[in-house]
Tab-separated table of C-alpha atoms in Angstrom:
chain	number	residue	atom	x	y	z
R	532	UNK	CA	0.000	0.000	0.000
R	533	UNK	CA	1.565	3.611	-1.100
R	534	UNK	CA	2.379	6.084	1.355
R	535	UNK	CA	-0.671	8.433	2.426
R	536	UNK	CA	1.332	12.020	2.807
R	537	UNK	CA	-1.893	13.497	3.486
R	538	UNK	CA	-2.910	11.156	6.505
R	539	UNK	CA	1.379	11.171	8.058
R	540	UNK	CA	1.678	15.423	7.101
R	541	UNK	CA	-1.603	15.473	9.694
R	542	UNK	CA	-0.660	12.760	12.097
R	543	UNK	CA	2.901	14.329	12.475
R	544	UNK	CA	0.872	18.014	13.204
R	545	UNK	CA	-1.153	16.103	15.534
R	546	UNK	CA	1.660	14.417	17.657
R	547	UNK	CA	4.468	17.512	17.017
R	548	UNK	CA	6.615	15.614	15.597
R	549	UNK	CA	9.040	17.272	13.398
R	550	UNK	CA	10.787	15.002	10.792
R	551	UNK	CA	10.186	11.303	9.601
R	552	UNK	CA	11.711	9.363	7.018
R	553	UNK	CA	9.641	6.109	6.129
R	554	UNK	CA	10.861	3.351	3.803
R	555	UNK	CA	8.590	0.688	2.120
R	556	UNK	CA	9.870	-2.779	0.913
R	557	UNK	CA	7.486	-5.170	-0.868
R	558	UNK	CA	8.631	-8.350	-2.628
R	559	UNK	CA	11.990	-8.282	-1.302
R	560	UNK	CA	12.506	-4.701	-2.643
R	561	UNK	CA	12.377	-1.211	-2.021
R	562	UNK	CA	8.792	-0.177	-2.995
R	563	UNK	CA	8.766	3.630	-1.812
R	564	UNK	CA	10.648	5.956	0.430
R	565	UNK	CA	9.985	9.437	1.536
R	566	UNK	CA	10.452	11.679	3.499
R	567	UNK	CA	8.395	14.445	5.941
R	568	UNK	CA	8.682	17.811	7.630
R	569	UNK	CA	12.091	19.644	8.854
R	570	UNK	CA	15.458	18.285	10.744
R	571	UNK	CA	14.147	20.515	13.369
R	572	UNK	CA	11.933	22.651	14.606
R	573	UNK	CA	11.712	26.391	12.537
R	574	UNK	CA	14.822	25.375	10.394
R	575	UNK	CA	13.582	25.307	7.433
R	576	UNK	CA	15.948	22.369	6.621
R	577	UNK	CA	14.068	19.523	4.882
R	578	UNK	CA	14.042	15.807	5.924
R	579	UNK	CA	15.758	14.633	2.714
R	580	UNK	CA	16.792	10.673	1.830
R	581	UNK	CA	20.311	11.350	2.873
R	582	UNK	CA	19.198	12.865	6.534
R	583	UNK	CA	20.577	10.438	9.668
R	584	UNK	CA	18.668	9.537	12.564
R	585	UNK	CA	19.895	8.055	15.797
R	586	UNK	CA	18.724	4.530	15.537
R	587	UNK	CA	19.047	4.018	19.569
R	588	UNK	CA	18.578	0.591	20.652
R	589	UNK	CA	18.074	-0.466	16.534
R	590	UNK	CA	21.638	-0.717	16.592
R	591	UNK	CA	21.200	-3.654	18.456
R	592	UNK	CA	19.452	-4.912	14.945
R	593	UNK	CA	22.746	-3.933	12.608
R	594	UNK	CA	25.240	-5.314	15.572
R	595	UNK	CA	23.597	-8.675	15.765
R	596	UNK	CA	23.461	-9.284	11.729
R	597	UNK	CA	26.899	-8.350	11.762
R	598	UNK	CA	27.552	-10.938	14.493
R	599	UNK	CA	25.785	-14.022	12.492
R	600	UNK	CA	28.530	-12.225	9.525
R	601	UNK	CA	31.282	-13.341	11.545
R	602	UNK	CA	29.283	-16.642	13.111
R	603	UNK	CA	29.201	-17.167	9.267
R	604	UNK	CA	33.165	-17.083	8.581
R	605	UNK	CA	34.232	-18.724	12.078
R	606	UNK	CA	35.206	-15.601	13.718
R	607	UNK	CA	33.075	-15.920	16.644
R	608	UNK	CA	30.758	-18.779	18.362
R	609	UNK	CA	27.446	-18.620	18.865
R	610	UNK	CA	27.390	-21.711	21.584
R	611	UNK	CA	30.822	-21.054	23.253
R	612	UNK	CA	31.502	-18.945	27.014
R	613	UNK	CA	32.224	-15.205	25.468
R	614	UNK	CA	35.390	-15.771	27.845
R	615	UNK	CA	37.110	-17.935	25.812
R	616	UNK	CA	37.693	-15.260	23.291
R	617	UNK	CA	37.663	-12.505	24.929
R	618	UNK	CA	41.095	-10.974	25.439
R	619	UNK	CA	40.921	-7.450	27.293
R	620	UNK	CA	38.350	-7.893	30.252
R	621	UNK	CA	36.721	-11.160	31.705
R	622	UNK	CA	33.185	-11.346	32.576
R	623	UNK	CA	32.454	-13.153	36.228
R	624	UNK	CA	29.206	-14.324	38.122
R	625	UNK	CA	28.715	-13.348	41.232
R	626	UNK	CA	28.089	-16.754	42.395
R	627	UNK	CA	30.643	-19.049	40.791
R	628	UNK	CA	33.645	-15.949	39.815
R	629	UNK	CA	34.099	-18.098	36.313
R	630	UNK	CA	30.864	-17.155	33.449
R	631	UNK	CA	29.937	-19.678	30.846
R	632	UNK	CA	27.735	-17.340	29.293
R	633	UNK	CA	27.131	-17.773	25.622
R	634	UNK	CA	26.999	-15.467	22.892
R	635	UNK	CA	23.774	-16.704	22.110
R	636	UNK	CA	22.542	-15.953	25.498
R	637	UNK	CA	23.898	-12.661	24.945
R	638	UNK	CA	22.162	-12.122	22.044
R	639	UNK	CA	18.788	-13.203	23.035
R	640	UNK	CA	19.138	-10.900	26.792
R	641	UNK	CA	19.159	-14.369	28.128
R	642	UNK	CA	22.429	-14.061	29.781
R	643	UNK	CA	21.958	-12.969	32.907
R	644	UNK	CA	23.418	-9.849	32.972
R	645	UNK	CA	20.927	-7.372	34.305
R	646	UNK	CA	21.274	-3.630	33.500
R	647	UNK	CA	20.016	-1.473	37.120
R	648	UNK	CA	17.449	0.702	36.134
R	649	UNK	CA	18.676	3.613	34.125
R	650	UNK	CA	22.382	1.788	34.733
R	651	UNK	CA	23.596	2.218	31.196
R	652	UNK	CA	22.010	5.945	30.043
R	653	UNK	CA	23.007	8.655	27.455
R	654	UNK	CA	24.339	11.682	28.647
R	655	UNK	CA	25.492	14.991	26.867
R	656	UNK	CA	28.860	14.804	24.378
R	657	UNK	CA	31.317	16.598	26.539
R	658	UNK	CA	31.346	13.131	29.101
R	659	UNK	CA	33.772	12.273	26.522
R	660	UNK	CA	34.140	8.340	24.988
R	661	UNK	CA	35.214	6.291	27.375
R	662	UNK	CA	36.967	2.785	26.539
R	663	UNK	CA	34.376	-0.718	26.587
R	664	UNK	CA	36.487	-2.193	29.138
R	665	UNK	CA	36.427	1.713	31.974
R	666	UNK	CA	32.189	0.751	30.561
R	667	UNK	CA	31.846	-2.736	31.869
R	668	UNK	CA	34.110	-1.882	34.907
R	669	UNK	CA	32.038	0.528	35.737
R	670	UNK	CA	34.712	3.546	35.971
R	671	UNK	CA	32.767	6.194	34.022
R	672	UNK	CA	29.608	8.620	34.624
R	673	UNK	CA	27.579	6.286	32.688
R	674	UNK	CA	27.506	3.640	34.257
R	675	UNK	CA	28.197	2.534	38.151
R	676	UNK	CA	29.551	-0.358	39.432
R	677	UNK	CA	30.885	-3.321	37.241
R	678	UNK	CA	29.255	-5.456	34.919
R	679	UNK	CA	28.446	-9.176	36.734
R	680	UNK	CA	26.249	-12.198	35.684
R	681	UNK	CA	23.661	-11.941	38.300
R	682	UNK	CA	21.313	-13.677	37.103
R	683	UNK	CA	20.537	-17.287	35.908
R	684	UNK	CA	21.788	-18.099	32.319
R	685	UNK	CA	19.522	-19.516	29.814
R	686	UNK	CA	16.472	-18.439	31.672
R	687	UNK	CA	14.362	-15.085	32.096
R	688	UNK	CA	14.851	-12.439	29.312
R	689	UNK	CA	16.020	-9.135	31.010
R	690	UNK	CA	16.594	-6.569	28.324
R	691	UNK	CA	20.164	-5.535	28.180
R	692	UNK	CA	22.560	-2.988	26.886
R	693	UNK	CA	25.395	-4.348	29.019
R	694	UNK	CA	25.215	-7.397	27.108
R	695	UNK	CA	25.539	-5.542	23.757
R	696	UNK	CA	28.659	-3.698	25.147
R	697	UNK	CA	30.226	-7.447	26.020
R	698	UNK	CA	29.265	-8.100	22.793
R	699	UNK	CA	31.250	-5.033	21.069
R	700	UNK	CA	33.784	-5.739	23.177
R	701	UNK	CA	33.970	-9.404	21.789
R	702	UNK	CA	34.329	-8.173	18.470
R	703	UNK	CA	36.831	-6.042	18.757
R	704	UNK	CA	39.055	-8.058	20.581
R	705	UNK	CA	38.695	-10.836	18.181
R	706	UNK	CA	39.140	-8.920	14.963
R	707	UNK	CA	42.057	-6.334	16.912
R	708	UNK	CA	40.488	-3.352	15.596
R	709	UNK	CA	37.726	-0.579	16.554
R	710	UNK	CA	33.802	-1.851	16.286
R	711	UNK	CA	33.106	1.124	14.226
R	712	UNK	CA	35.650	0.259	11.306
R	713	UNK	CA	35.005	-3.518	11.924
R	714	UNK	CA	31.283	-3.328	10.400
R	715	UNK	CA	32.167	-0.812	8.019
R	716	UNK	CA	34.603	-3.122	6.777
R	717	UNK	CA	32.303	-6.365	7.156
R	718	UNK	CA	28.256	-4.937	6.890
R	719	UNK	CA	28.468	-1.107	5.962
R	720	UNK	CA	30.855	-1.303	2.650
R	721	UNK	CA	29.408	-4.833	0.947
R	722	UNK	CA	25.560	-3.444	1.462
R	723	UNK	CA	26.688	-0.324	0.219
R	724	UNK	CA	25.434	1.654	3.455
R	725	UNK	CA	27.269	4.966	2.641
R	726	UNK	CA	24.879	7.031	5.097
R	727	UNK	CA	25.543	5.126	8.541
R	728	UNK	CA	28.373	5.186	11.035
R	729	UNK	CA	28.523	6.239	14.783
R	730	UNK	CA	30.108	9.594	14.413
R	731	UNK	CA	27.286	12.441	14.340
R	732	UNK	CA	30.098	15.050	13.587
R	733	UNK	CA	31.192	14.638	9.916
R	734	UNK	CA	31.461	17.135	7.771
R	735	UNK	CA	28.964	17.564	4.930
R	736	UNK	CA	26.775	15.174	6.322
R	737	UNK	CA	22.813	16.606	7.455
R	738	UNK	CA	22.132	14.840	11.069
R	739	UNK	CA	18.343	15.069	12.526
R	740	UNK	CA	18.091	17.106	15.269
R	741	UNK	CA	16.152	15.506	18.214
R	742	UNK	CA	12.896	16.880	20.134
R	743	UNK	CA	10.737	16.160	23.351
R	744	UNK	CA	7.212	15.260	23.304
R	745	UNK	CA	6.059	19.103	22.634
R	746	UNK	CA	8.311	19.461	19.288
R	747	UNK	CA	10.686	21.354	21.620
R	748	UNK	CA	14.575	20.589	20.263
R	749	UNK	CA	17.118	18.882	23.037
R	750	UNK	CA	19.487	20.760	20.967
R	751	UNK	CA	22.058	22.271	22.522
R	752	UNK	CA	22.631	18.718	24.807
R	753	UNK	CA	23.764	15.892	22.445
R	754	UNK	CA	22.647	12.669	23.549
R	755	UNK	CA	25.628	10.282	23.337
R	756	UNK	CA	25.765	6.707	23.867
R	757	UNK	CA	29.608	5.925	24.209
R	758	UNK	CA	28.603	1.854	23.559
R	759	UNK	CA	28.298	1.920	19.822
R	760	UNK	CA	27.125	-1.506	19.160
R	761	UNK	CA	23.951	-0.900	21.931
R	762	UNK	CA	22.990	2.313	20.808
R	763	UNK	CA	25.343	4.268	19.194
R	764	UNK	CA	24.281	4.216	15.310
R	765	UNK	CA	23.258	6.964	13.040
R	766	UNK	CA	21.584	6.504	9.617
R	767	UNK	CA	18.672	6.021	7.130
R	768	UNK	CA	15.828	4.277	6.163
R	769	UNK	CA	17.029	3.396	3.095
R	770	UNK	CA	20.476	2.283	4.779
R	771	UNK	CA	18.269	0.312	6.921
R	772	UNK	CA	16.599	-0.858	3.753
R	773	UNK	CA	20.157	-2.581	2.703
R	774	UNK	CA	20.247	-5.066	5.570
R	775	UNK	CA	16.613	-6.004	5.799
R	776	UNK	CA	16.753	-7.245	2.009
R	777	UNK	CA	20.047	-8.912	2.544
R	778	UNK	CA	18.026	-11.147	4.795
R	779	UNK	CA	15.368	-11.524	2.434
R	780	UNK	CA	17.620	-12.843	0.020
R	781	UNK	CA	20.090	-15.018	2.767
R	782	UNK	CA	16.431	-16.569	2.915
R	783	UNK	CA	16.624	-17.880	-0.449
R	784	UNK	CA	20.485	-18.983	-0.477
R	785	UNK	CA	21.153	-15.615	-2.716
R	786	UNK	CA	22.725	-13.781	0.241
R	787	UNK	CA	25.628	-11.821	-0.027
R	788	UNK	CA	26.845	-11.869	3.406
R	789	UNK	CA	24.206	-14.442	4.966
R	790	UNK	CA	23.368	-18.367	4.454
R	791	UNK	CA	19.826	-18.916	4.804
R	792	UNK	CA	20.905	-20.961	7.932
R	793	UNK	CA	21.976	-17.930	9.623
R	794	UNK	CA	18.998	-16.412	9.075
R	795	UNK	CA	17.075	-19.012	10.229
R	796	UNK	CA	18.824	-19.043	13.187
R	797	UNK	CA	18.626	-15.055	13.756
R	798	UNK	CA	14.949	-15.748	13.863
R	799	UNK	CA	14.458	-18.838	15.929
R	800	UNK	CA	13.488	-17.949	19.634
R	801	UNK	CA	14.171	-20.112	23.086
R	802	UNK	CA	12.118	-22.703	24.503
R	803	UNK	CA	11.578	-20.660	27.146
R	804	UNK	CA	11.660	-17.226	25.334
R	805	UNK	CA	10.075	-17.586	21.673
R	806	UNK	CA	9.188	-13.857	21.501
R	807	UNK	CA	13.132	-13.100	20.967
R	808	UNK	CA	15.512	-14.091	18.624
R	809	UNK	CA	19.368	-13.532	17.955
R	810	UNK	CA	19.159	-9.357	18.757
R	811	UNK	CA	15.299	-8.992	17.338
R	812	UNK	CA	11.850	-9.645	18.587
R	813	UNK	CA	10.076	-12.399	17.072
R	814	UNK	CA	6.210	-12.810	16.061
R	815	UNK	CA	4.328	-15.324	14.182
R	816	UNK	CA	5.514	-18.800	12.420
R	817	UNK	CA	6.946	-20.148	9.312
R	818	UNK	CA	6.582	-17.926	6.667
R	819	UNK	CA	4.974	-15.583	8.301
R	820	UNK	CA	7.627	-15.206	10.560
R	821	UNK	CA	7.851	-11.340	12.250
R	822	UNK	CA	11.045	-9.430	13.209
R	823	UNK	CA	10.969	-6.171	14.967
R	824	UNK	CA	13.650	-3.976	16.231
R	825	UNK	CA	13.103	-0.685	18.281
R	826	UNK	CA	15.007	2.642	18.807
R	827	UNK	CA	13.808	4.983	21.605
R	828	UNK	CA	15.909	7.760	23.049
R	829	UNK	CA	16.873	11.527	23.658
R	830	UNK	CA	14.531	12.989	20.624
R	831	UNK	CA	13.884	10.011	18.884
R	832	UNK	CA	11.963	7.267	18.278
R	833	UNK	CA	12.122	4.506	15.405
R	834	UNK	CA	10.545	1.153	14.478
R	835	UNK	CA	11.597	-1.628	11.954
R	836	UNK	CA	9.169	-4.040	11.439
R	837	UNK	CA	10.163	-6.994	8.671
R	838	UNK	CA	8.423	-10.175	7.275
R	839	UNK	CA	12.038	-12.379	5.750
R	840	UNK	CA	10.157	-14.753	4.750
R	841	UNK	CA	7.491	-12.861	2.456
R	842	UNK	CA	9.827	-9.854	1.678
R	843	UNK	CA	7.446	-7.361	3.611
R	844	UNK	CA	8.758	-4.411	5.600
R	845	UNK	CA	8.565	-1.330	7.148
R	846	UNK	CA	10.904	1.390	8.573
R	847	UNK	CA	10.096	4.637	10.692
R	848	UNK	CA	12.606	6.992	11.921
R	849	UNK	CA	11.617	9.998	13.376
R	850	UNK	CA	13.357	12.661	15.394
R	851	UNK	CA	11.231	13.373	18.291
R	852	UNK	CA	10.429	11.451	21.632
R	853	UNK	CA	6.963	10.991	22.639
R	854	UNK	CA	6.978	9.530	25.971
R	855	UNK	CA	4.837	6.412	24.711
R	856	UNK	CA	5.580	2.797	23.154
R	857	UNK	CA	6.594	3.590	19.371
R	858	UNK	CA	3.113	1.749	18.952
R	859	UNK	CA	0.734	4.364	20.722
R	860	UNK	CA	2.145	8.019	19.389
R	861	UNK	CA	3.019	8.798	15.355
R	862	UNK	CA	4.951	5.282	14.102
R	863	UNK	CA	1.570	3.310	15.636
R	864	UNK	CA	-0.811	5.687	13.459
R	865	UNK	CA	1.406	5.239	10.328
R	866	UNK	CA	1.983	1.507	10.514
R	867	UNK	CA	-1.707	0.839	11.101
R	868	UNK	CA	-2.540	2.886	8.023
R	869	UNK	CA	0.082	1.870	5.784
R	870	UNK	CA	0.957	-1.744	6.859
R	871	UNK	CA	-1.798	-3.963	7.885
């Protein structure tokens, strides 16, 4: 179903939100894209194709497909302790010292590593990037006290950005460079995602400024997450486009970077679990198999809802906050009209 501009131009009046970007993809391909209001409020500066948002906790999405990347070429393990290749910092439990948490228990928030309320937060630019290993020892102003398996592994889901640090961590000590330039190098480049990264200050480049619930910018503060692979991506819909029909076409063995066995097991939830898969919520069965990822931030909010199996999806990125699930302010109104 096409875009009603009408319907989101009145919606987005209704709900002050300033900006959206919106990408379409039927049949395993990009159907439409476009584009709504200003990068912020009284600018005058258009939304265009080429304007980043801060995906927020969707970066979770892009981390985890690059994980089953380098699941795919041996790099990493989805069903060995995170220990045994982790070089730089050791994760313990509280109980037995020693973890023999999986990267697949990582991945699903299964692990047992609970984030404290408000633990792991964004705070303004000038706290400066702090190193993953000062993060999960708990030496910086975002986040107190060091990260320890508290919880049972393999059991309750407790949603975690402490995980997804372990997880950049992980990466970057087993490929010996920085996360950033690691899936640049192995997701960004081979999809041809030339409008994403996790630097919000490069020249030339038009970034979304983000808003509270009344339109009001957050501008001057920055929101900065210093754990990239959690929370700290910027980019499009149409970036986001890229890696949604790579798994559409992993699905049907013509993949560039995926098998179709990766895919299936991206999307194949625990016994004790089934609502979440390998990074993404999960939905439905067989072919009509749901994924869903969700940002939500400082001034912004962002939902990416994909069928793999049917080559159906939907992306919203907008660059204000409402206070409410994604599903009950603008993104709800617009997927209800345009999706269903």
């Amino acid at each position: 179903m096409p875009l009603d501009v009408a319907y989101i131009e009145e919606r987005m009046k209704y709900h002050r939100v300033p900006g959206c970007s919106i990408a379409l993809i039927e049949h395993g391909r990009l159907m439409d894209s476009k584009q709504f209001g200003t990068v912020a409020t009284g600018s005058g500066h258009p939304v265009t194709a080429d304007t980043r948002f801060n995906a927020c906790s969707m970066s979770k999405f892009l981390t985890s497909v690059l994980v089953m990347k380098l699941v795919e070429t041996g790099q990493v393990a989805l069903d060995e302790p995170v220990n045994d290749r982790l070089v730089s910092w050791q994760l313990t439990d509280v109980a037995s010292k020693r973890s023999e948490v999986t990267l697949r228990q990582v991945l699903r928030h299964e692990s047992g590593v609970i984030d404290a309320t408000d633990s792991f937060g964004e705070l303004d630019v000038t706290f400066g990037r702090p190193s993953m290993t000062a993060l999960l020892n708990g030496d910086t102003l975002y986040h107190d006290g060091p990260v320890h398996v508290t919880g049972e592994p393999g059991q309750a889901f407790h949603y975690s950005d402490a995980g997804f640090c372990l997880i950049q961590l992980l990466i970057e000590d087993v490929m010996e460079r920085p996360f950033a330039n690691v899936i640049r190098d192995e997701l960004f480049i081979p999809l041809r995602m030339h409008a994403s990264g996790y630097d919000f200050e490069v020249e030339g480049v038009a970034f979304s400024s983000g808003h509270d619930k009344h339109g009001h910018s957050v501008a001057p503060i920055i929101p900065h997450y210093p754990y990239p692979a959690a929370a700290g991506l910027w980019t499009t819909t149409e970036d986001l486009t890229r890696v949604v029909i790579e798994l559409m076409d992993a699905v049907r063995g013509n993949g560039r970077l995926l098998s179709p066995r990766m895919v299936k097991d991206m999307l194949s939830g625990s016994s004790l679990n089934p609502f979440i898969g390998l990074g993404v919520f999960l939905d439905g069965e067989q072919e009509l198999r749901e994924l869903s990822s969700l940002g939500w931030g400082i001034g912004f909010q962002s939902m990416l809802v994909a069928y793999p199996y049917i080559g159906k999806a939907m992306i919203i990125m907008t660059n204000a906050e409402l206070g409410v699930h994604q599903m009950d302010g603008l993104i709800g109104d617009i997927y209800r009209a345009t999706f269903n």
